[in-house]
mmCIF file of N, CA and C in Angstrom:
data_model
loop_
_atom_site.group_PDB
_atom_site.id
_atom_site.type_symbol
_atom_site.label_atom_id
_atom_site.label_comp_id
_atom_site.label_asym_id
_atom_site.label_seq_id
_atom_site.Cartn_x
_atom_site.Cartn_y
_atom_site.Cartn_z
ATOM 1 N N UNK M 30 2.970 31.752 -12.942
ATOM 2 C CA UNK M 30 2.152 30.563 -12.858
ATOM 3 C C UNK M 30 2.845 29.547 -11.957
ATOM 4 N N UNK M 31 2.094 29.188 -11.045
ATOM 5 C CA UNK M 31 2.790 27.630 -10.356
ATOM 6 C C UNK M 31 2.706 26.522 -11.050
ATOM 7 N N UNK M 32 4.083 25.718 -10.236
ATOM 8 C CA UNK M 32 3.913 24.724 -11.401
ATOM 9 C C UNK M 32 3.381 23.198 -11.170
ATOM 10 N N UNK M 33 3.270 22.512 -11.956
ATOM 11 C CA UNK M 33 2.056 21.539 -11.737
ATOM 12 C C UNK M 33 2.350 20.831 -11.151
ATOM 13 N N UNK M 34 1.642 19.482 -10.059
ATOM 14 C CA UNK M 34 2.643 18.306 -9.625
ATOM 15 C C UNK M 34 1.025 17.381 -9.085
ATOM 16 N N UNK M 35 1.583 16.539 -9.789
ATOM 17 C CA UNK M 35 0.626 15.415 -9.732
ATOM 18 C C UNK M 35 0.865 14.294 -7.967
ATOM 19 N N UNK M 36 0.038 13.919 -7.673
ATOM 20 C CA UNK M 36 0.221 13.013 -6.309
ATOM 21 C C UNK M 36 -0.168 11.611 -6.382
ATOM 22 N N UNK M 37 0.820 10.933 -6.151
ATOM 23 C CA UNK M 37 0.062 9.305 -6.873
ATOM 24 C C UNK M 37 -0.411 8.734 -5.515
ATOM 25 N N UNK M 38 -1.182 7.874 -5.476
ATOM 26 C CA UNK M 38 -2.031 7.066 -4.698
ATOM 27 C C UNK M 38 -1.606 5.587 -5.348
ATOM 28 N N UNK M 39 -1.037 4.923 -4.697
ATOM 29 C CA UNK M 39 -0.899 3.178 -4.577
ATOM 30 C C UNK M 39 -1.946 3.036 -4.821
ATOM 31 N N UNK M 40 -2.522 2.752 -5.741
ATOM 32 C CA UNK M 40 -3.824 1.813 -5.994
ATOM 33 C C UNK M 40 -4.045 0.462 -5.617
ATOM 34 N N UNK M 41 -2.602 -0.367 -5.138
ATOM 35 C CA UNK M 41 -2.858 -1.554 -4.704
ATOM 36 C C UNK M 41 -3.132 -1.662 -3.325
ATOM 37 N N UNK M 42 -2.777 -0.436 -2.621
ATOM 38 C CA UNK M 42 -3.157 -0.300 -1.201
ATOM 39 C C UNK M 42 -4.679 0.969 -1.056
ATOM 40 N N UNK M 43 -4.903 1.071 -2.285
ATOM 41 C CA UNK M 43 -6.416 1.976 -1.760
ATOM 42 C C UNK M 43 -7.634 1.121 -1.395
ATOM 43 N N UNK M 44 -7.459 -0.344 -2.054
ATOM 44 C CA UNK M 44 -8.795 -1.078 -1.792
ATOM 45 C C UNK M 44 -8.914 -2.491 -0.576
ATOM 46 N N UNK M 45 -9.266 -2.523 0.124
ATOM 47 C CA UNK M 45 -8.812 -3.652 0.332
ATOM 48 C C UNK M 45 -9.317 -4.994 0.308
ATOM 49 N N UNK M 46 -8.151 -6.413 0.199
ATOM 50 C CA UNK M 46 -8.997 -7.255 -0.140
ATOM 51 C C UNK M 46 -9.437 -8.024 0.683
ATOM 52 N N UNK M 47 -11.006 -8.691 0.471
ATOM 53 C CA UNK M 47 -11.766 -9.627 1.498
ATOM 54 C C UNK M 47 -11.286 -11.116 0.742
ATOM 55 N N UNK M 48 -10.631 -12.071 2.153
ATOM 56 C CA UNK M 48 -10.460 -13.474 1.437
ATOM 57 C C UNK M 48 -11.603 -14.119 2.094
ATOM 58 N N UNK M 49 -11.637 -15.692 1.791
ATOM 59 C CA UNK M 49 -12.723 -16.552 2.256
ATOM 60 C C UNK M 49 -11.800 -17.758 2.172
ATOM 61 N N UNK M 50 -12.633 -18.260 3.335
ATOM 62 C CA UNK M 50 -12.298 -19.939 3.419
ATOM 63 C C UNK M 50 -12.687 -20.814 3.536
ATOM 64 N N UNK M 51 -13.678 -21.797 3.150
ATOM 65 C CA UNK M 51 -14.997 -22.592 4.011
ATOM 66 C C UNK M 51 -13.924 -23.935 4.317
ATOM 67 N N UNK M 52 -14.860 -24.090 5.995
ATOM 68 C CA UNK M 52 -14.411 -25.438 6.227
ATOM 69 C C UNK M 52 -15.234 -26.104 6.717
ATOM 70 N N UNK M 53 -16.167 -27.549 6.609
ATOM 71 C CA UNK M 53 -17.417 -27.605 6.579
ATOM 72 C C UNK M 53 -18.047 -26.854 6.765
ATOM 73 N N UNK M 54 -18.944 -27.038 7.680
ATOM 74 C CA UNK M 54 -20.167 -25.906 7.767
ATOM 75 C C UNK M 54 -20.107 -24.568 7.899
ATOM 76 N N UNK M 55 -18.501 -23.948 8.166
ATOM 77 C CA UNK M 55 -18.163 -22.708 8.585
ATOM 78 C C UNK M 55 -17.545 -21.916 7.268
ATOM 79 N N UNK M 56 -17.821 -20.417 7.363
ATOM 80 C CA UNK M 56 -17.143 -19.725 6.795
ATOM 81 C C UNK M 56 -16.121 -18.804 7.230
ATOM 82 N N UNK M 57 -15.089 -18.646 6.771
ATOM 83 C CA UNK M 57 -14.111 -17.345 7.384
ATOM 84 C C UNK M 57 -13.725 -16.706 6.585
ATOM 85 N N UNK M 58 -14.152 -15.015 6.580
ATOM 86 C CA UNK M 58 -13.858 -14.206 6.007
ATOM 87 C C UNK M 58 -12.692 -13.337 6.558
ATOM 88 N N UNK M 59 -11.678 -13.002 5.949
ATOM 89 C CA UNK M 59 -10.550 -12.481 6.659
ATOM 90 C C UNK M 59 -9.822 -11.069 5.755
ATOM 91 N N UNK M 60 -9.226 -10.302 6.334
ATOM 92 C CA UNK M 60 -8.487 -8.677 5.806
ATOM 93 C C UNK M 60 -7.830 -8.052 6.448
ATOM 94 N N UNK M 61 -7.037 -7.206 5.823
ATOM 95 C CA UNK M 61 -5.866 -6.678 6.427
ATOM 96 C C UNK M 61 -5.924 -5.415 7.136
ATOM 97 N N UNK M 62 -5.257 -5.849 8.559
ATOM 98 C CA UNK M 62 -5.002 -4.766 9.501
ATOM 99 C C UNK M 62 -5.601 -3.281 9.305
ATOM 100 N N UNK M 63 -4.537 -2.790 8.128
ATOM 101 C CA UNK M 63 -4.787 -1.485 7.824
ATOM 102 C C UNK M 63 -6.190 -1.106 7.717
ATOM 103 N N UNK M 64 -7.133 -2.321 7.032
ATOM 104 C CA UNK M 64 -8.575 -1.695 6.872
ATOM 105 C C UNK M 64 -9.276 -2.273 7.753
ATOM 106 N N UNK M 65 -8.969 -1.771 9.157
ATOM 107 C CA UNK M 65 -9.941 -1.627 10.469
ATOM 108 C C UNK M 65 -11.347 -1.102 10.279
ATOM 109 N N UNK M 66 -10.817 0.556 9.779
ATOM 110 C CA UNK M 66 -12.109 1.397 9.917
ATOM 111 C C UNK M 66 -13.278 0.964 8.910
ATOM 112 N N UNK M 67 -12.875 -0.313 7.613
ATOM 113 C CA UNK M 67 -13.688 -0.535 7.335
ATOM 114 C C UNK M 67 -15.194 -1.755 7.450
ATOM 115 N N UNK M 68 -16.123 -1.749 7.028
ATOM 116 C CA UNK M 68 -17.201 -2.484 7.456
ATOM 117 C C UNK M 68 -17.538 -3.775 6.494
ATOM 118 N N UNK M 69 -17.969 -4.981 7.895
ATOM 119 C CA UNK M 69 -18.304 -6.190 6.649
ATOM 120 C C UNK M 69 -19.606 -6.255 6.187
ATOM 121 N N UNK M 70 -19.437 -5.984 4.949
ATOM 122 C CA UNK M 70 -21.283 -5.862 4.695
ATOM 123 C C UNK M 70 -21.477 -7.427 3.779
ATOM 124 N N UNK M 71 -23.002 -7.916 3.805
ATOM 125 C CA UNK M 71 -23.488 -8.411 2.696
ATOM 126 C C UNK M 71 -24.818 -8.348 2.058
ATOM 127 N N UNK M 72 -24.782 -9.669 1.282
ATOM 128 C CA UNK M 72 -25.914 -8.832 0.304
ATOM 129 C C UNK M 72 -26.657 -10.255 -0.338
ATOM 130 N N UNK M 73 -27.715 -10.498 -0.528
ATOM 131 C CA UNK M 73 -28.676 -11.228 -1.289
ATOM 132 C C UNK M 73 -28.588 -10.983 -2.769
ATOM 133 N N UNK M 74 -28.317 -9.942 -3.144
ATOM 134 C CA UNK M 74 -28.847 -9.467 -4.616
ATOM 135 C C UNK M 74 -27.767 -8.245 -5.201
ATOM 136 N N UNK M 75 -26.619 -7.774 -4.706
ATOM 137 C CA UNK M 75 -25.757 -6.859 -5.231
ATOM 138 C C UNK M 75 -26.510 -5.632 -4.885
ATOM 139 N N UNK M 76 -27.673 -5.689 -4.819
ATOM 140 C CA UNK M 76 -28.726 -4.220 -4.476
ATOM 141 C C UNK M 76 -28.285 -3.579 -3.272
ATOM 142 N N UNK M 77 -28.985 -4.442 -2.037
ATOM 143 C CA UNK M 77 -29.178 -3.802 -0.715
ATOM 144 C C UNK M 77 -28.068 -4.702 0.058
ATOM 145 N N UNK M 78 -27.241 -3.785 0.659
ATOM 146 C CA UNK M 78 -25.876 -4.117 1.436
ATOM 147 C C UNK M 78 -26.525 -3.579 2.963
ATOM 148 N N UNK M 79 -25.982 -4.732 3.715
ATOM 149 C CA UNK M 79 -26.344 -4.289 5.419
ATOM 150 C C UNK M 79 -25.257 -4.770 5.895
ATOM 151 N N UNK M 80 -25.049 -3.906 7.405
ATOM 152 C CA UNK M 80 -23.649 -4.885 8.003
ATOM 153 C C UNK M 80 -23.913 -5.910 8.493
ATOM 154 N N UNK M 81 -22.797 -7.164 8.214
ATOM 155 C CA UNK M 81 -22.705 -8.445 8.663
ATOM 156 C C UNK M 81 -22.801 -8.169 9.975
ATOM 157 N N UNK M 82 -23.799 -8.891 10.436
ATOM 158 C CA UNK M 82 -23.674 -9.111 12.538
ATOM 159 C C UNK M 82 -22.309 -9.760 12.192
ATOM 160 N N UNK M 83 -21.797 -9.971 14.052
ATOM 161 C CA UNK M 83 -20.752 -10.699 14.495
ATOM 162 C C UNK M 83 -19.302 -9.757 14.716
ATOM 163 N N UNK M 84 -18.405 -9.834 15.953
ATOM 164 C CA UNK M 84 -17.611 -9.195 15.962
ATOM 165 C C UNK M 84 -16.068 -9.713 15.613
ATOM 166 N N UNK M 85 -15.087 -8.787 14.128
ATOM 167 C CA UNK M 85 -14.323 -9.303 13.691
ATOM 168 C C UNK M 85 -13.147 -9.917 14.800
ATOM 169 N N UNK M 86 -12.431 -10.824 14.725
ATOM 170 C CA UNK M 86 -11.062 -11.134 15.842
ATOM 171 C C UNK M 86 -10.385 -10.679 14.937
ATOM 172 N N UNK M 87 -9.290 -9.811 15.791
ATOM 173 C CA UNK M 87 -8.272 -9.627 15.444
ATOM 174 C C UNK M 87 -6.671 -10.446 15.488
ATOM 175 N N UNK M 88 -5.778 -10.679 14.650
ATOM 176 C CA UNK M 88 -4.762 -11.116 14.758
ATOM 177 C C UNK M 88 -3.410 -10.573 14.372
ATOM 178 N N UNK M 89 -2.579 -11.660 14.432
ATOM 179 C CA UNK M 89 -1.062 -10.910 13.744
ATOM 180 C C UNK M 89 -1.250 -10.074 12.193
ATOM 181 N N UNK M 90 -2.115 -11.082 11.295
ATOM 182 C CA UNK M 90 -2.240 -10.278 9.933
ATOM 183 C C UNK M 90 -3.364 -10.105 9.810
ATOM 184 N N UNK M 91 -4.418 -9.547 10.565
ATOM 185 C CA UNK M 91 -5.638 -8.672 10.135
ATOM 186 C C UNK M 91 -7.210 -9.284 10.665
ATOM 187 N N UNK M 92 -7.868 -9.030 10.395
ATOM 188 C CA UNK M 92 -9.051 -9.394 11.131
ATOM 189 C C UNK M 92 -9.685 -10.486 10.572
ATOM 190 N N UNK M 93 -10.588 -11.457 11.320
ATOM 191 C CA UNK M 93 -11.411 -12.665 10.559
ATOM 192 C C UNK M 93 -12.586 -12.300 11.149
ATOM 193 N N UNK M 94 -13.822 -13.394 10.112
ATOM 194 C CA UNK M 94 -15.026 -13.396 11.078
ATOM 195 C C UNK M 94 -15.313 -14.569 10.623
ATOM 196 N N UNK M 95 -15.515 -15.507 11.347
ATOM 197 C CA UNK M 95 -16.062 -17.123 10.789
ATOM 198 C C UNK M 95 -17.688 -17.095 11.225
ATOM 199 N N UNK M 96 -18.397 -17.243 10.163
ATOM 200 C CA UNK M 96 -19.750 -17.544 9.738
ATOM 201 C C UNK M 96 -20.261 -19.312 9.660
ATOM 202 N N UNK M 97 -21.536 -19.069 9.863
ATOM 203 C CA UNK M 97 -22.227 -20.588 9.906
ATOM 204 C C UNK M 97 -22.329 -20.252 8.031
ATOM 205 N N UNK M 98 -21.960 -21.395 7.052
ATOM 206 C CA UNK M 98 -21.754 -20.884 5.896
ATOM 207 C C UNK M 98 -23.541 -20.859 5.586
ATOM 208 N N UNK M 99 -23.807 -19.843 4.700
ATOM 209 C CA UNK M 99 -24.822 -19.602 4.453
ATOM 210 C C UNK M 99 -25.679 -20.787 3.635
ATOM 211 N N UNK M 100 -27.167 -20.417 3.711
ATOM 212 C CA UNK M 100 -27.714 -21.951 3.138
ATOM 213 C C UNK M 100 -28.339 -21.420 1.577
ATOM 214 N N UNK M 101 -28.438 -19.866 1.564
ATOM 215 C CA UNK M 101 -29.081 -19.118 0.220
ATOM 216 C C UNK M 101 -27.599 -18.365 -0.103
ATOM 217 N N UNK M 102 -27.287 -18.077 -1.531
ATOM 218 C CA UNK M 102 -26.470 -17.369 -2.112
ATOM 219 C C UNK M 102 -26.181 -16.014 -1.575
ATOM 220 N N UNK M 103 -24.521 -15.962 -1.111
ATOM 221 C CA UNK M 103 -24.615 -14.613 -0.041
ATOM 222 C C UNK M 103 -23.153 -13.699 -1.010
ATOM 223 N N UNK M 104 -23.432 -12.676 -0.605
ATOM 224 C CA UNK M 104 -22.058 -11.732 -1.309
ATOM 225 C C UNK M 104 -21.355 -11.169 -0.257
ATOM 226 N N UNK M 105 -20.431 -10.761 -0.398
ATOM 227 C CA UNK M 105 -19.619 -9.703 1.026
ATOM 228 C C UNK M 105 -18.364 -9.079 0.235
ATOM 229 N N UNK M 106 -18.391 -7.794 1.331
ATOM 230 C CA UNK M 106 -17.551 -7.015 0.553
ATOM 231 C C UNK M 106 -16.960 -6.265 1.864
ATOM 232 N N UNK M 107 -16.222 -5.376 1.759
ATOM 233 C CA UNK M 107 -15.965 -4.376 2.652
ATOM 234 C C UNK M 107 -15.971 -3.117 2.190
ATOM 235 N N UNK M 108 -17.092 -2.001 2.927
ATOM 236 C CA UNK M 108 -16.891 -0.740 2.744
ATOM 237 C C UNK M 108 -16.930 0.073 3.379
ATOM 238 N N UNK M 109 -16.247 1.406 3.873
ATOM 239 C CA UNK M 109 -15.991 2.866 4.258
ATOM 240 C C UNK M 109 -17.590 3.136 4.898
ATOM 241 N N UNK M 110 -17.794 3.049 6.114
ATOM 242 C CA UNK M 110 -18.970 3.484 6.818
ATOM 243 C C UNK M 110 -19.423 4.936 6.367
#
């Protein structure tokens, strides 16, 4: 029989996190480097997710996207295309 061996996964690096910042009228959503390949989506209702228009800038620690802050209740997340 072979023998068993388990493989751990960092769970603090499997997800990554989206910050926010409003400064008057603007929003900036910002994340880390590593999660390039992933997408900014949002959402009206937790239901139906579409990608955020606008193209992220990149910097020293990870990408932003500054938004006109929304005028109806908005969600955002990032996920795996």
């Amino acid at each position: 029989s072979l023998p068993r061996t388990r493989s751990r996964i960092p769970v603090a690096d499997a997800l990554p996190r989206l910050s926010s910042a409003a400064s008057g009228s603007n929003l900036t959503l910002a994340w880390l480097l590593w999660a390039q390949s992933w997408q900014l989506q949002s959402s009206a209702d937790l239901r139906t997710w579409t990608a955020q228009p606008g193209t992220p800038v990149s910097g020293p620690d990870g990408y932003s996207l500054t938004l006109t802050r929304p005028a109806a209740k908005r969600y955002f997340r990032l996920a795996l295309p």
